[in-house]
Short mmCIF file of C-alpha atoms in Angstrom, two decimals:
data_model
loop_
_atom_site.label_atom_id
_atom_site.label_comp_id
_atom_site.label_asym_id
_atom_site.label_seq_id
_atom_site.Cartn_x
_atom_site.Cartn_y
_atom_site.Cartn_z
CA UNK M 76 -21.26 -37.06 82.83
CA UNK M 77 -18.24 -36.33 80.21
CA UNK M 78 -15.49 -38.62 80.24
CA UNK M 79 -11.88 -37.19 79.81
CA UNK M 80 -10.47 -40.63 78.75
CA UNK M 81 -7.86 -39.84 75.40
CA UNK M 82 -9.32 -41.15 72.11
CA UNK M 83 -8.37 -44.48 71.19
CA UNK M 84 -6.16 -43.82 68.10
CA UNK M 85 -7.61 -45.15 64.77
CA UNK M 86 -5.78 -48.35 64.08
CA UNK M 87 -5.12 -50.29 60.22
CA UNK M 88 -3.87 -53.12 59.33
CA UNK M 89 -0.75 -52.85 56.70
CA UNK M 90 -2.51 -53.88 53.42
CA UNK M 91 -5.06 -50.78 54.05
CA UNK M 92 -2.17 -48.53 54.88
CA UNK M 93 -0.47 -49.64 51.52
CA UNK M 94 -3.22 -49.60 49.45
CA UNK M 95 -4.10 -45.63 50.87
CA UNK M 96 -0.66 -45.01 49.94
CA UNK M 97 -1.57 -46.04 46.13
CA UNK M 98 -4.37 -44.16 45.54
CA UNK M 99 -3.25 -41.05 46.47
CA UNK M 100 -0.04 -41.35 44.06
CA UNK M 101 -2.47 -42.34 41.39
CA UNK M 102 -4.80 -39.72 42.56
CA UNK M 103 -3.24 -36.75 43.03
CA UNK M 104 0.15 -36.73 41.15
CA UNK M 105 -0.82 -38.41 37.97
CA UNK M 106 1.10 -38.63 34.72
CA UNK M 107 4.72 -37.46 34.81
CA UNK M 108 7.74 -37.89 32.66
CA UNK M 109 10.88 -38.98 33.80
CA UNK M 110 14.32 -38.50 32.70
CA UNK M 111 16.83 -41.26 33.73
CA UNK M 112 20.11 -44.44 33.08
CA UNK M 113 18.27 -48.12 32.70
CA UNK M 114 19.41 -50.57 35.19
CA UNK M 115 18.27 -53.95 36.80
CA UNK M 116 16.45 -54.72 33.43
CA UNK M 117 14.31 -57.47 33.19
CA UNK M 118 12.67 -59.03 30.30
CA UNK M 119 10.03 -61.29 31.81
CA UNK M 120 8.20 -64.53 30.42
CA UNK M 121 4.86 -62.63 30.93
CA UNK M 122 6.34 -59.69 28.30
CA UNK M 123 6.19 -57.19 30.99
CA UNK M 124 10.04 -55.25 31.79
CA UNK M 125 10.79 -54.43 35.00
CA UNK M 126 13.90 -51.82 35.74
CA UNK M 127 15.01 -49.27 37.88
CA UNK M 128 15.72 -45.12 36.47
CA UNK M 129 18.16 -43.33 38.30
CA UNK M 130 20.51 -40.46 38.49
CA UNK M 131 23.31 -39.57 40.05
CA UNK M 132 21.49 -39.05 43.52
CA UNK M 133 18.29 -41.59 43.54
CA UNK M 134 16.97 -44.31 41.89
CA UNK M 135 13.11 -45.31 41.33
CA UNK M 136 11.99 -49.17 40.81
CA UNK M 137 9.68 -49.14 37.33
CA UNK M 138 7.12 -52.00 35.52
CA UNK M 139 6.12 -51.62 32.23
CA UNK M 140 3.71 -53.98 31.44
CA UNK M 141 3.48 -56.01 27.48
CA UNK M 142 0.69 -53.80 26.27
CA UNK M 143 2.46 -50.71 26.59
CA UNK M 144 6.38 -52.03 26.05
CA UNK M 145 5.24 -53.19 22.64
CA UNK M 146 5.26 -49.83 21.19
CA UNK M 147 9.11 -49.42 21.69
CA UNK M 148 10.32 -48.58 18.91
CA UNK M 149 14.30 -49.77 20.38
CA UNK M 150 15.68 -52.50 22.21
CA UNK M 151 16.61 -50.98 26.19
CA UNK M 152 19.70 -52.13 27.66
CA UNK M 153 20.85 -51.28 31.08
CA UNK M 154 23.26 -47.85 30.81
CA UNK M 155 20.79 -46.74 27.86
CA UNK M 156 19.80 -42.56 29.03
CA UNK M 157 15.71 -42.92 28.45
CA UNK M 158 12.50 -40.82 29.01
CA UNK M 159 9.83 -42.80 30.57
CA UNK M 160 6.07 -41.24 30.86
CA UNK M 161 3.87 -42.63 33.45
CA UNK M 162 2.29 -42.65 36.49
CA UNK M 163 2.98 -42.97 40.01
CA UNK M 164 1.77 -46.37 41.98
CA UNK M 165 2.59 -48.81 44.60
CA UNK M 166 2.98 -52.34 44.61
CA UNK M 167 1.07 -53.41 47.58
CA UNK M 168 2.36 -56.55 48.50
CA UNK M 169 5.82 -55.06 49.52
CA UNK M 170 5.18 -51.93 49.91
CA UNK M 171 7.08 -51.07 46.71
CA UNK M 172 6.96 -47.33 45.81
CA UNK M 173 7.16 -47.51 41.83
CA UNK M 174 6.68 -45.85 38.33
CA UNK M 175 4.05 -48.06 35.99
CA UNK M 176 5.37 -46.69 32.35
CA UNK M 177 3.15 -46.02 29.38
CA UNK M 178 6.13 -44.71 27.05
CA UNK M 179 9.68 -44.94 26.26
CA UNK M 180 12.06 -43.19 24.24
CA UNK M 181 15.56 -42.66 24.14
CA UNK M 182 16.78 -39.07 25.40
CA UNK M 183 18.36 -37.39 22.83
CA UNK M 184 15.32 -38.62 20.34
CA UNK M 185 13.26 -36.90 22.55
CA UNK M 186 15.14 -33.49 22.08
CA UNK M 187 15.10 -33.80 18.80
CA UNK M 188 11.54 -34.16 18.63
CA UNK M 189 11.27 -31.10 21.33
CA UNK M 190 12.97 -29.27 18.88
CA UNK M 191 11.27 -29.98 15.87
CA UNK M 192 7.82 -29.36 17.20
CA UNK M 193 9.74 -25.72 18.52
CA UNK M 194 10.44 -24.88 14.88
CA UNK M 195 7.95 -25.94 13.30
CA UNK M 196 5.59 -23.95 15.30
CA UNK M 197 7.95 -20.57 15.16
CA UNK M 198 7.86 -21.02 11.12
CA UNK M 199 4.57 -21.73 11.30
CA UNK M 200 3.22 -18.59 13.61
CA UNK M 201 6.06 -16.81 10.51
CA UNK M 202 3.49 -18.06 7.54
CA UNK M 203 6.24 -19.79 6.05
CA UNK M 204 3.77 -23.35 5.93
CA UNK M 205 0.89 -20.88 4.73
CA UNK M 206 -0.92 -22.22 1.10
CA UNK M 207 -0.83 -19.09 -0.10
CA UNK M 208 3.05 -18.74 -0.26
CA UNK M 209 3.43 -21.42 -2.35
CA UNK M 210 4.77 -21.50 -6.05
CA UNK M 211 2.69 -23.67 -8.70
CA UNK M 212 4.31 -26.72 -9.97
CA UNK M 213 5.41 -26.01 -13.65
CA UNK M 214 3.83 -28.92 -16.33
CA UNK M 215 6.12 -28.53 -19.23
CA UNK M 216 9.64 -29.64 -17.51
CA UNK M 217 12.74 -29.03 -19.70
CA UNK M 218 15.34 -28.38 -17.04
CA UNK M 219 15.46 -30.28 -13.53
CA UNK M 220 17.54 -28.91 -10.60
CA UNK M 221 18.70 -31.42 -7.84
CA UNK M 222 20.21 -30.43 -4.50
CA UNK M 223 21.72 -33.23 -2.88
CA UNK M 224 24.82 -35.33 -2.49
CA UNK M 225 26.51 -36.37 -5.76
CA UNK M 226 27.01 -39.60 -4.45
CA UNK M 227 23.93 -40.42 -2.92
CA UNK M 228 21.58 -43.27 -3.78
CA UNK M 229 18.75 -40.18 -4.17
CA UNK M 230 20.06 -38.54 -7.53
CA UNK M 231 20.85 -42.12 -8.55
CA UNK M 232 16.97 -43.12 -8.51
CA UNK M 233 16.21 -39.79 -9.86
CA UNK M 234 18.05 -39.97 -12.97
CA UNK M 235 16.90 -43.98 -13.20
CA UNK M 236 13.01 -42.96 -13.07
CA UNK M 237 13.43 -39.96 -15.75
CA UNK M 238 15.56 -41.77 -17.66
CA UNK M 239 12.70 -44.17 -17.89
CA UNK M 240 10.14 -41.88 -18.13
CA UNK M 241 10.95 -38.74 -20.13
CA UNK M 242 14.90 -38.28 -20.56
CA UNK M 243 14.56 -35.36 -22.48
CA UNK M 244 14.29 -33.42 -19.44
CA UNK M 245 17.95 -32.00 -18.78
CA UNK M 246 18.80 -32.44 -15.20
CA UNK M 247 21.30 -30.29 -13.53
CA UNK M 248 22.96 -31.43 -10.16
CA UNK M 249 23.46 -28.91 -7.22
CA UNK M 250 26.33 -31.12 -4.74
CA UNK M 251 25.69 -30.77 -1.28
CA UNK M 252 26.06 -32.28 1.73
CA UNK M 253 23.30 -33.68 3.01
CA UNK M 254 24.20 -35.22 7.10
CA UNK M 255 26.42 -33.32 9.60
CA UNK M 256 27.00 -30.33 11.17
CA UNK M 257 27.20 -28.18 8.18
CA UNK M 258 24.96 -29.87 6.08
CA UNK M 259 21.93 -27.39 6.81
CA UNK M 260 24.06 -24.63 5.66
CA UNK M 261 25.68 -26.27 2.33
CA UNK M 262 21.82 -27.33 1.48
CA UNK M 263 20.97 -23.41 2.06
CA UNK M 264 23.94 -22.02 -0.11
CA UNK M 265 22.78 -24.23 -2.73
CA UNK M 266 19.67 -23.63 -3.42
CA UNK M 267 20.67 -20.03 -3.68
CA UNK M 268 22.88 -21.04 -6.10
CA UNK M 269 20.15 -22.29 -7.84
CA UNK M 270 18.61 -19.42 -7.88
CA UNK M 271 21.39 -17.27 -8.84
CA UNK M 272 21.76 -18.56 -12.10
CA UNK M 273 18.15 -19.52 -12.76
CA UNK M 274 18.48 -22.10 -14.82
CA UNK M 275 15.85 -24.84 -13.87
CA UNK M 276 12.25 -24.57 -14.07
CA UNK M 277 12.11 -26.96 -10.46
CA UNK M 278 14.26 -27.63 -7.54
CA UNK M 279 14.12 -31.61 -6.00
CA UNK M 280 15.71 -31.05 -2.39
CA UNK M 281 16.39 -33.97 -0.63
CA UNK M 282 18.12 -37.21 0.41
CA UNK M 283 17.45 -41.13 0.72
CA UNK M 284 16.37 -42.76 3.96
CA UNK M 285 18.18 -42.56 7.52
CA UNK M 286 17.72 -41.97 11.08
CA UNK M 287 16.10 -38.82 12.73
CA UNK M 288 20.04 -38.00 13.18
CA UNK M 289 20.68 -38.53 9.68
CA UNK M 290 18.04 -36.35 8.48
CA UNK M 291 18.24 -33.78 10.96
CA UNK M 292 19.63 -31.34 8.20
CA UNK M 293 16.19 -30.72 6.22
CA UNK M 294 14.66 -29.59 9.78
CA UNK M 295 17.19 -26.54 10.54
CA UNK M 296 16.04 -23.01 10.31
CA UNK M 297 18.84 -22.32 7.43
CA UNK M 298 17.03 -24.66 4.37
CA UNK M 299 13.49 -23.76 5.76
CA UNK M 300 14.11 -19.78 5.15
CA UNK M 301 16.51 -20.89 1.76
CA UNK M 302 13.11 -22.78 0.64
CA UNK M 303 10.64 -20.18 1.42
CA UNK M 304 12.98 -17.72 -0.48
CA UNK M 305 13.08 -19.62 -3.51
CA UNK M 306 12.05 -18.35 -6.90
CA UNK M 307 12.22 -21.35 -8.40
CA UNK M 308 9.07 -24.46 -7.24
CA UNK M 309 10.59 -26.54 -4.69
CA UNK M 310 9.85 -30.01 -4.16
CA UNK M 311 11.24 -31.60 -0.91
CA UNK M 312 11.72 -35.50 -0.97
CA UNK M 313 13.32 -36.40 1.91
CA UNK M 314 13.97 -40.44 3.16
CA UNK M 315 11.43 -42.71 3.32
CA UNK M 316 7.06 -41.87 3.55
CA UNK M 317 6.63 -41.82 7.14
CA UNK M 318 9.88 -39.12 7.56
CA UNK M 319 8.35 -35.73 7.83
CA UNK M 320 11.01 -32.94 8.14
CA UNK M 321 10.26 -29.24 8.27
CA UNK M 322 11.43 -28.49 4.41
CA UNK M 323 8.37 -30.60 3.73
CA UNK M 324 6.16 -28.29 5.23
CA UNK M 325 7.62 -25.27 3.50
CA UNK M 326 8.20 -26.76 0.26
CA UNK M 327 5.70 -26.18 -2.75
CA UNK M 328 5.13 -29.84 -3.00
CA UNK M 329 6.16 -32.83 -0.64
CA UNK M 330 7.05 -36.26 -2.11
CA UNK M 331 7.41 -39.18 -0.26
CA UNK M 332 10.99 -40.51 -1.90
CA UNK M 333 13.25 -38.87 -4.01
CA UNK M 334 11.94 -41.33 -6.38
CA UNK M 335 8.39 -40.23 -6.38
CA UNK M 336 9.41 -36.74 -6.81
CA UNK M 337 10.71 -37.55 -10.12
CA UNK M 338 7.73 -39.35 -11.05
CA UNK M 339 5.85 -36.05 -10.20
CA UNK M 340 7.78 -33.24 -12.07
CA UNK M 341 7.72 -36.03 -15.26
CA UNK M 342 5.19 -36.56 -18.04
CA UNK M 343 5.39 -39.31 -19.65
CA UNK M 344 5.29 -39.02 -23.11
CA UNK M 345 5.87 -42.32 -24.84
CA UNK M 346 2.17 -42.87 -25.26
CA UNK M 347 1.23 -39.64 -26.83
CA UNK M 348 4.20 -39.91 -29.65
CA UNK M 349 3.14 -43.22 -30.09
CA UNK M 350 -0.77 -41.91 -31.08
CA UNK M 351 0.87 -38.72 -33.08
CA UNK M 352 3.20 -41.25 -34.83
CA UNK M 353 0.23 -43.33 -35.46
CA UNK M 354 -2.45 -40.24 -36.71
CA UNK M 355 0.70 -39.40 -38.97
CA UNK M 356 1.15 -42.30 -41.03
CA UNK M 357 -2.93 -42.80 -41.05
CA UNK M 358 -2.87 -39.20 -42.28
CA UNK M 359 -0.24 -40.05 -45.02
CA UNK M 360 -2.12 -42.97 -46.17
CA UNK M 361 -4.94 -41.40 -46.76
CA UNK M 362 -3.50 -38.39 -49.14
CA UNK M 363 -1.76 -41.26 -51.08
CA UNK M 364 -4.75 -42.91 -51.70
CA UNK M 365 -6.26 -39.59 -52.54
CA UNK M 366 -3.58 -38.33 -54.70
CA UNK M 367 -3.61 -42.27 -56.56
CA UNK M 368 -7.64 -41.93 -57.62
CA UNK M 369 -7.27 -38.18 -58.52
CA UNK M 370 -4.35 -39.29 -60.48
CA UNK M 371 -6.61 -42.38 -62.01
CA UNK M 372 -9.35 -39.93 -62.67
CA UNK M 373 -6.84 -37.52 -64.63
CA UNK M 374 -6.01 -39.91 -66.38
CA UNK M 375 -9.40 -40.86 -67.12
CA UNK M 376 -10.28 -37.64 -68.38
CA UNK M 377 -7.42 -37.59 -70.87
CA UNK M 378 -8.45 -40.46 -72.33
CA UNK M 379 -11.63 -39.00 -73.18
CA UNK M 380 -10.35 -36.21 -74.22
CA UNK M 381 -8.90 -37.65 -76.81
CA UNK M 382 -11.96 -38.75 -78.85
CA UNK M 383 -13.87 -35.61 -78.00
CA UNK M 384 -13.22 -32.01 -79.73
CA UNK M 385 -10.06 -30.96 -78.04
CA UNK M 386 -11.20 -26.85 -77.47
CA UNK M 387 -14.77 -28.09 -75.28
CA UNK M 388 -12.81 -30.63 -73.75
CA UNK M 389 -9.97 -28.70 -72.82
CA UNK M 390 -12.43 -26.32 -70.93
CA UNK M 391 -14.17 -28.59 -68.86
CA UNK M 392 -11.40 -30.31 -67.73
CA UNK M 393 -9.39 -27.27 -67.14
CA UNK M 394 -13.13 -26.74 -64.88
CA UNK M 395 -13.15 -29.93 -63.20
CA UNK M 396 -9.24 -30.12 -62.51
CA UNK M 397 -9.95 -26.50 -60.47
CA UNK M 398 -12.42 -27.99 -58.58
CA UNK M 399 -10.74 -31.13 -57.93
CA UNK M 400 -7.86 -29.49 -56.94
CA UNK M 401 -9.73 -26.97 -54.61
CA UNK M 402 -11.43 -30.40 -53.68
CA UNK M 403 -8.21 -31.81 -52.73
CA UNK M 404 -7.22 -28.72 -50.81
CA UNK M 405 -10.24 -28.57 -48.67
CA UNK M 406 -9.28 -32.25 -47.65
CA UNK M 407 -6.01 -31.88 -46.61
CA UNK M 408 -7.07 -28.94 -44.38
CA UNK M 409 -10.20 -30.73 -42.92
CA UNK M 410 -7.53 -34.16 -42.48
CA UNK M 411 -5.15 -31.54 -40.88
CA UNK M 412 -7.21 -30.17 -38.92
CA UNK M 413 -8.83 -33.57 -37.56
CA UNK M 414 -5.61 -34.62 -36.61
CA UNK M 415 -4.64 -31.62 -34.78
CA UNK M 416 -7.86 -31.82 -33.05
CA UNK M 417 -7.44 -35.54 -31.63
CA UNK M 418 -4.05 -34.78 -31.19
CA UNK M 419 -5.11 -31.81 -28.62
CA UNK M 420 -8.05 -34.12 -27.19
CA UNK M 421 -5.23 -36.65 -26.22
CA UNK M 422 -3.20 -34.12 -24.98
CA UNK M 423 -6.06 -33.17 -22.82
CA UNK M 424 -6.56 -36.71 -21.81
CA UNK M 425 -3.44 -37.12 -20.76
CA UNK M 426 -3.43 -34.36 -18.56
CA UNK M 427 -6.81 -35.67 -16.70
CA UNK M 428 -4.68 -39.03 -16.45
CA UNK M 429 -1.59 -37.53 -15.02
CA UNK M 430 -0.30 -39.87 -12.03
CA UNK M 431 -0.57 -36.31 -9.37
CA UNK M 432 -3.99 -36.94 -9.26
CA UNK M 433 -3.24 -40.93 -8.79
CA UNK M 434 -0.75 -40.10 -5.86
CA UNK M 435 -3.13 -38.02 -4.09
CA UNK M 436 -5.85 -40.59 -3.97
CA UNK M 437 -3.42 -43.11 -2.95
CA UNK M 438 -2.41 -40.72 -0.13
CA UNK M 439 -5.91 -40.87 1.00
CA UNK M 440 -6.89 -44.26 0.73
CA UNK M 441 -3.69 -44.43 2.77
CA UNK M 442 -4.24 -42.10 5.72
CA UNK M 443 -8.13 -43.99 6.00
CA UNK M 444 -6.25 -47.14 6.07
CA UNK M 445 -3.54 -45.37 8.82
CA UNK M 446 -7.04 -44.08 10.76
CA UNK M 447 -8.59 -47.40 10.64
CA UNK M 448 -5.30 -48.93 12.43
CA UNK M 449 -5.31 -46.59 15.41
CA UNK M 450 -9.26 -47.52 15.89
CA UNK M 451 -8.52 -51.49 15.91
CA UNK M 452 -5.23 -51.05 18.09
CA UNK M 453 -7.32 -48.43 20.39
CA UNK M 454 -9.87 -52.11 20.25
CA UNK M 455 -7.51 -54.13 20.42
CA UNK M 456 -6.13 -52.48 23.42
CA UNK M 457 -9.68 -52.64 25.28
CA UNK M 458 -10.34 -55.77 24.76
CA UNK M 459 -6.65 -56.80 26.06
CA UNK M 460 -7.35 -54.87 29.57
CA UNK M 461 -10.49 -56.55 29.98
CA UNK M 462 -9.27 -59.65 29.41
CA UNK M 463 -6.34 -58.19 32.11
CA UNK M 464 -9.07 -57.88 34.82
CA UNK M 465 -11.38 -60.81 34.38
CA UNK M 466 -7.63 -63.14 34.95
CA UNK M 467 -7.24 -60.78 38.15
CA UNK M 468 -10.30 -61.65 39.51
CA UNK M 469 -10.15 -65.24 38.60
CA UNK M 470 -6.75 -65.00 40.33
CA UNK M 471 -8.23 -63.07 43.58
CA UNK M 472 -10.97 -65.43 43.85
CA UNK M 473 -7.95 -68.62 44.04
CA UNK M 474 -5.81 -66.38 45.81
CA UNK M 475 -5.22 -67.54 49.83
CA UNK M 476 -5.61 -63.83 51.35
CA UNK M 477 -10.01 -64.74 49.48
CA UNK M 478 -9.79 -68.13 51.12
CA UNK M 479 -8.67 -66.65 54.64
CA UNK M 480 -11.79 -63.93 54.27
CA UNK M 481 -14.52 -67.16 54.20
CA UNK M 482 -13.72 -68.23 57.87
CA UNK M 483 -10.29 -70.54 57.06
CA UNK M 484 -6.62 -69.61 58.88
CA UNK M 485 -3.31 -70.31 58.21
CA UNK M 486 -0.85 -71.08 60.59
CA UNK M 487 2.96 -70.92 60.98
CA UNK M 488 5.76 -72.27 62.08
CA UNK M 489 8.98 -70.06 61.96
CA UNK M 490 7.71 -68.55 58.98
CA UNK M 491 6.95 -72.46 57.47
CA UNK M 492 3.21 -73.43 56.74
CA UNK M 493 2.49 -76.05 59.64
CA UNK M 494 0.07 -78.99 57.49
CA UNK M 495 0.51 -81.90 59.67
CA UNK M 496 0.65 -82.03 63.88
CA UNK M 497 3.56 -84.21 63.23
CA UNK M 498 5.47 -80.49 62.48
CA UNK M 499 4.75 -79.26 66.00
CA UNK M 500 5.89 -80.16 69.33
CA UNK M 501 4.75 -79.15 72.49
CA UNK M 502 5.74 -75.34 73.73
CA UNK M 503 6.23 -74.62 70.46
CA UNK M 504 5.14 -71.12 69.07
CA UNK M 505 2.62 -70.54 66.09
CA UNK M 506 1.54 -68.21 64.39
CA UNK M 507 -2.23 -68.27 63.15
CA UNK M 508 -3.29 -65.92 60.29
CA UNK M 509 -6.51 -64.61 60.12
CA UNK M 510 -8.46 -63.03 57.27
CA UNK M 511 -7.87 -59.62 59.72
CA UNK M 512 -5.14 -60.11 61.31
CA UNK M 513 -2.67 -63.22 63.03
CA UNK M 514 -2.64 -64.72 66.10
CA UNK M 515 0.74 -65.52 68.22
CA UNK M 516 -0.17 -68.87 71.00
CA UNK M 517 2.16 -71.51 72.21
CA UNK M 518 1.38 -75.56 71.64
CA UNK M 519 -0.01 -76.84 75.30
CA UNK M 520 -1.47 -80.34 73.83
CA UNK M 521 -1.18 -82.43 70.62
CA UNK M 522 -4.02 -84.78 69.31
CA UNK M 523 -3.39 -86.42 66.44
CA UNK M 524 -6.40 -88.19 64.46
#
């Protein structure tokens, strides 16, 4: 026979229900990013921050723990307007619905950067970062144009490395602003200056150091299209090394300081005057010596003609002075050309040694050395979660809820832990909790051993 008795309804005990409720916001919502005002922020001992993001209409409670919160690159403060990415979770032991965060940034960084990556893919898809487009670097410099601000520490270190280094270079000085609203634009108008009165052989365009803010100018459409449109080689040298800015994508050549670009566009050509000046006076010692024996040998010969008959004499000599001076012609063009032939060799030599070819071996020593830093922090960052987990389970295997699962109970009095039968009295009610569950029974008898 069927029985019509209703099914029992399925029936879980709060930590299960909880712990459902986790996986399926890890599960099935996954990473999101979250745009909100810090409050309730807490610094703990451990390194991990706990806070709360809200808005003008909710509020979520969010951990992030010291693995990820050391990659701030700012100091949070409760009020500060922040995207957070992360992931969805709960905190089981309350019930707390929360966000675990993985990343944090302040907001308007964040649009910047959402910018940025806009324009530099819309100039990109326009060819304007294409290899192709660019202008070769001139190697005889004799006029340097510099758009910046007059006043800025960058033409200062400019001048101070080719005044070092070559200051026969003439270096003409394009004012602009280089921070603010209208900075973009001034930058633009003059490097169309620039190359309105053609005048330079290169353009330096840049700044010193700053803030994303600060250098926002050299990443506005206006001095990318004012670059690309150039005539005249560009080299962009904005801030510091790690500041990339779209004018040093469309540039002809990108240095890493204003300083560096100067080193770049400059030979320097202390060293080579110093060998020329060198090969001179070696090449004037030797026709003085030659011109003091031919002279000794002249007069030589006049001595013996003397006490020989004059008419024979006088012909042979006239003979041997030809050929000594066709001799001595021969020698100055063979010294002549000697010299100009080391000369060009060291010329040559100096080119091979130029400090480009330095710099760009540098660079890639320096991006293998920037490579092999992400692969030990990526190891680092391993090792530190598993290190994470083996505490947990050290801590789950100590924990009361593991003892309670081998058989042992705990039991309560209004809400204290009863440890002696001193704390109870008879009637009174306990509560015994289980590994599964609790138990609610009143005291009938006391035995004390």
């Amino acid at each position: 026979m069927f029985s019509n008795a209703p099914k029992q309804p399925s029936i879980i005990s709060v930590t299960k229900l909880n712990r459902l409720a986790r996986q399926v916001l890890e599960s099935e919502i996954g990473q999101v990013w979250v745009s909100g005002e810090l409050s309730n922020y807490v610094a703990a001992a451990s390194g991990h921050w706990y806070f709360t993001l809200k808005d003008s209409k909710a509020q979520i409670k969010t951990a992030m723990f010291k693995g990820a919160n050391r990659s701030v690159k700012f100091t949070p403060k409760v009020g500060d307007k922040v995207l957070v990415r992360g992931s969805l979770s709960l905190y089981e032991a309350r019930g707390d619905y929360q966000l675990i965060a993985e990343h944090m940034e302040p907001e308007g960084l964040g649009q910047l950067k959402q910018a940025f990556e806009a324009l530099k893919a819309k100039l990109s898809a326009e060819g304007l970062f294409a290899m192709e487009s660019k202008r070769p670097i001139p190697e005889n410099i004799q006029r340097l144009g510099i758009v910046t601000s007059a006043t800025g520490a960058a033409v200062h270190d400019i001048l101070h490395v080719l005044q070092r280094r070559n200051p026969s270079i003439e270096v003409i000085i394009y004012p602009s602003l280089v921070q603010g609203e209208t900075a973009a634009l001034s930058i633009a108008k003059q490097i169309h200056v620039a190359n309105q009165r053609d005048e330079v052989d290169i353009l330096i365009v840049g700044r010193g150091g700053g803030s994303l803010e600060d250098l926002w100018a050299f990443n506005e459409e206006a001095v990318a299209y004012a670059i690309h449109a150039s005539q005249i080689p560009v080299v962009s040298a904005v801030g510091h090394e790690i500041d990339i800015t779209i004018s040093d994508y469309v540039a002809d050549m990108r240095a890493p300081t204003p300083s560096a670009a100067a080193e770049l566009v400059s030979t320097d050509k202390s060293h080579v005057l110093k060998q020329i000046a060198q090969y001179e006076y070696s090449l004037h010692s030797a026709i003085a010596s030659y011109l003091r024996n031919a002279s000794y040998t002249t007069k030589l010969l006049e001595s013996r003609l003397s006490n020989v008959h004059p008419a024979v004499q006088i012909k042979q000599a006239s003979q041997h002075s030809d050929k000594l001076s066709m001799r001595l012609a021969q020698l100055l063009e063979q010294s002549l050309a000697t010299a100009n032939s080391r000369a060009e060799r060291l010329a040559l030599r100096l080119q091979h040694a130029s400090p480009e070819k330095a710099i760009q071996n540098q660079q890639g020593k320096l991006q293998q050395l920037s490579r092999d830093l992400m692969s030990m922090q990526g190891h680092a960052l391993k090792n530190k979660r598993q290190q994470l987990q083996r505490i947990a389970d050290i801590l789950n295997s100590v924990s009361p809820l593991s003892t309670l699962s081998r058989g042992y109970s705990i039991s309560f009095k209004n809400e204290e832990v009863v440890r002696s039968v001193d704390d109870l009295q008879k009637d009174d009610i306990i509560e015994t909790r289980l590994a599964d569950g609790k138990v609610i029974s009143r005291v009938a008898l006391l035995e004390k051993r």
